[in-house]
Amino acid sequence: MLSSKLPSVGMTIFTEMTNLANAHGAINLSQGFPEFDPHPLLQELVLKYMRAGRNQYAPMQGVVALREVIAQKARDLYGATYDPAAEITVTAGATEALFAAITAVVHPGDEVLILEPAYDCYIPMVRLSGGRPVFVPLNHPSYRVDWEAFRRKITPRTRLAILNFPHNPSGAILTPGDLAALAEVLRDTRILLLSDEVYEHIVFDGRTHSSLCTHPELRERSFVVSSFAKTYHATGWKVGYCLAPRPLSVEFQKVHQYLVFSVNAPVQHALAEFMQDASHAAGLAAHYQSLRDLLVERLAGSRFRPLACHGTFFLMLDYSAVSAEPDLAFARRLTREHRVAAIPPSVFHHDGADHRLLRLCFAKTPATLNEAAERLGRI
Ligand code: PMP
Ligand code: GLN
């Protein structure tokens, strides 16, 4: 008989809530994807490279021009140097990069530190490699890291720590002080880091993203993962990348080359040309900040209380003044009865910790957000 490697895994919450939203004609603020299309020029460029015959396998590590423009970006934004010939890999979305990094370094019995709430794919990926997730709770409701609590979870078996800032679902970000604290905690260890930075360009209120690659000591032990999905409104294209120093990239690429070998060629060429103009990514934070502000403002008269949101395109709402139901039951009922779909964040906790919150995606048009806020305001 078949013996499942992931016996407790079912359909993801993103699929469940999107299906429920569609079944009830609800406004879907659950699964995180933009309601806008990629820039017309970027779409034109994909077509241009398809017509120019760039339709066969790209190099295993990624199209050279794209790796070069990613290296340039890491230098300009973070002051970090990565050799495009050896230290950058273009991947099938951030998801493949996360899987490849975990598979490359986690051996059976290794412990992997995971900050909770945690994006849904980390735990199953660790388990598939025979690793043991060890959970470090983020402080509620600030979702900042308690570095002493983090230190206490380290054992001789700790192999990897997974970080995700700007943080899904809370929007929390790291400061340079956090990076210094992390470097200090890890200084005499051989622990590696996997940093999921897919929301790197979406940080608000004049703050800046503290990438792990900005810190020279952390850079040496980190896989830094990002994605073009959020930056260019193209979640369906599934193209991302991983930055890692040479010895880590060597092991990463051993997995990548047998997982997918290489990634969508015309999209890579198009991104390489489009990214020559850095203003597209630079304007993203202002775009999303205005949508966050609109949603917060429209919810002001309601019984839902927004938590602070410093980045990403997610807003957490405290609904404890509306209902005492657990978040999953409340999210399902909200979709069915009030036709607004959201994510119940308890699913991002291994023990189902429930703070009576909902995660709303505000990567939507003002009209959609207005309508959703109006429906929530009536409850
Ligand atoms: N990490 C986080 C934190 C995410 O929110 C997402 C999805 N939006 C991903 C990874 C997956 O990114 P991709 O679609 O590029 O695989
Ligand atoms: N990252 C998206 C979110 O957090 C969902 C991606 C998916 O559906 N797997 O909503």
mmCIF file of N, CA and C in Angstrom, residues 7 55 90 102 106 121 126 136 141 150 160 211 259 276 287-288 298 359 363 365 367 372 376:
data_model
loop_
_atom_site.group_PDB
_atom_site.id
_atom_site.type_symbol
_atom_site.label_atom_id
_atom_site.label_comp_id
_atom_site.label_asym_id
_atom_site.label_seq_id
_atom_site.Cartn_x
_atom_site.Cartn_y
_atom_site.Cartn_z
ATOM 1 N N PRO A 7 1.387 12.759 5.418
ATOM 2 C CA PRO A 7 0.041 12.293 5.768
ATOM 3 C C PRO A 7 -0.908 13.400 6.217
ATOM 4 N N ASN A 55 12.586 30.245 -27.624
ATOM 5 C CA ASN A 55 11.573 29.316 -27.102
ATOM 6 C C ASN A 55 12.129 27.963 -26.676
ATOM 7 N N VAL A 90 18.246 31.319 -11.524
ATOM 8 C CA VAL A 90 16.857 31.677 -11.827
ATOM 9 C C VAL A 90 16.013 30.410 -11.648
ATOM 10 N N ILE A 102 16.249 23.935 0.613
ATOM 11 C CA ILE A 102 16.001 23.020 1.738
ATOM 12 C C ILE A 102 16.515 21.623 1.399
ATOM 13 N N VAL A 106 19.345 20.141 3.985
ATOM 14 C CA VAL A 106 18.744 19.480 5.161
ATOM 15 C C VAL A 106 18.865 17.957 5.022
ATOM 16 N N CYS A 121 4.421 26.530 2.815
ATOM 17 C CA CYS A 121 5.209 25.445 2.196
ATOM 18 C C CYS A 121 6.456 25.049 2.982
ATOM 19 N N VAL A 126 10.538 20.851 4.547
ATOM 20 C CA VAL A 126 11.520 20.369 5.531
ATOM 21 C C VAL A 126 11.281 18.884 5.814
ATOM 22 N N VAL A 136 9.673 28.809 16.365
ATOM 23 C CA VAL A 136 9.962 29.989 17.177
ATOM 24 C C VAL A 136 8.821 30.968 16.939
ATOM 25 N N PRO A 141 1.203 41.267 19.104
ATOM 26 C CA PRO A 141 0.792 41.494 17.717
ATOM 27 C C PRO A 141 1.825 42.236 16.860
ATOM 28 N N PHE A 150 14.793 32.767 20.038
ATOM 29 C CA PHE A 150 15.394 32.117 18.866
ATOM 30 C C PHE A 150 16.665 31.368 19.296
ATOM 31 N N LEU A 160 19.497 24.785 9.775
ATOM 32 C CA LEU A 160 18.990 25.866 8.918
ATOM 33 C C LEU A 160 17.946 26.654 9.694
ATOM 34 N N SER A 211 17.590 43.393 3.684
ATOM 35 C CA SER A 211 17.880 42.069 3.123
ATOM 36 C C SER A 211 19.018 41.430 3.905
ATOM 37 N N LEU A 259 15.458 19.187 -10.694
ATOM 38 C CA LEU A 259 14.068 19.503 -10.334
ATOM 39 C C LEU A 259 13.342 20.060 -11.554
ATOM 40 N N GLN A 276 16.114 46.717 -16.895
ATOM 41 C CA GLN A 276 17.113 47.768 -17.122
ATOM 42 C C GLN A 276 16.617 49.082 -16.523
ATOM 43 N N HIS A 287 2.649 52.509 -4.652
ATOM 44 C CA HIS A 287 1.392 51.959 -5.195
ATOM 45 C C HIS A 287 0.641 51.187 -4.107
ATOM 46 N N TYR A 288 1.360 50.267 -3.433
ATOM 47 C CA TYR A 288 0.678 49.439 -2.432
ATOM 48 C C TYR A 288 0.380 50.212 -1.148
ATOM 49 N N ARG A 298 -11.168 53.049 4.836
ATOM 50 C CA ARG A 298 -12.549 52.627 4.600
ATOM 51 C C ARG A 298 -13.066 51.702 5.703
ATOM 52 N N ARG A 359 -6.445 37.575 7.424
ATOM 53 C CA ARG A 359 -5.481 38.222 6.525
ATOM 54 C C ARG A 359 -6.198 38.608 5.238
ATOM 55 N N ALA A 363 -3.982 43.770 -2.809
ATOM 56 C CA ALA A 363 -3.449 43.978 -4.170
ATOM 57 C C ALA A 363 -4.611 43.998 -5.158
ATOM 58 N N THR A 365 -7.988 46.578 -7.005
ATOM 59 C CA THR A 365 -8.316 47.942 -7.437
ATOM 60 C C THR A 365 -9.048 48.669 -6.309
ATOM 61 N N ALA A 367 -11.795 50.130 -6.457
ATOM 62 C CA ALA A 367 -13.228 49.774 -6.498
ATOM 63 C C ALA A 367 -13.476 48.473 -5.730
ATOM 64 N N ALA A 372 -15.409 45.764 -0.775
ATOM 65 C CA ALA A 372 -15.139 44.820 0.321
ATOM 66 C C ALA A 372 -15.307 45.526 1.669
ATOM 67 N N LEU A 376 -17.824 44.698 4.792
ATOM 68 C CA LEU A 376 -17.344 44.437 6.163
ATOM 69 C C LEU A 376 -17.945 45.454 7.131
#
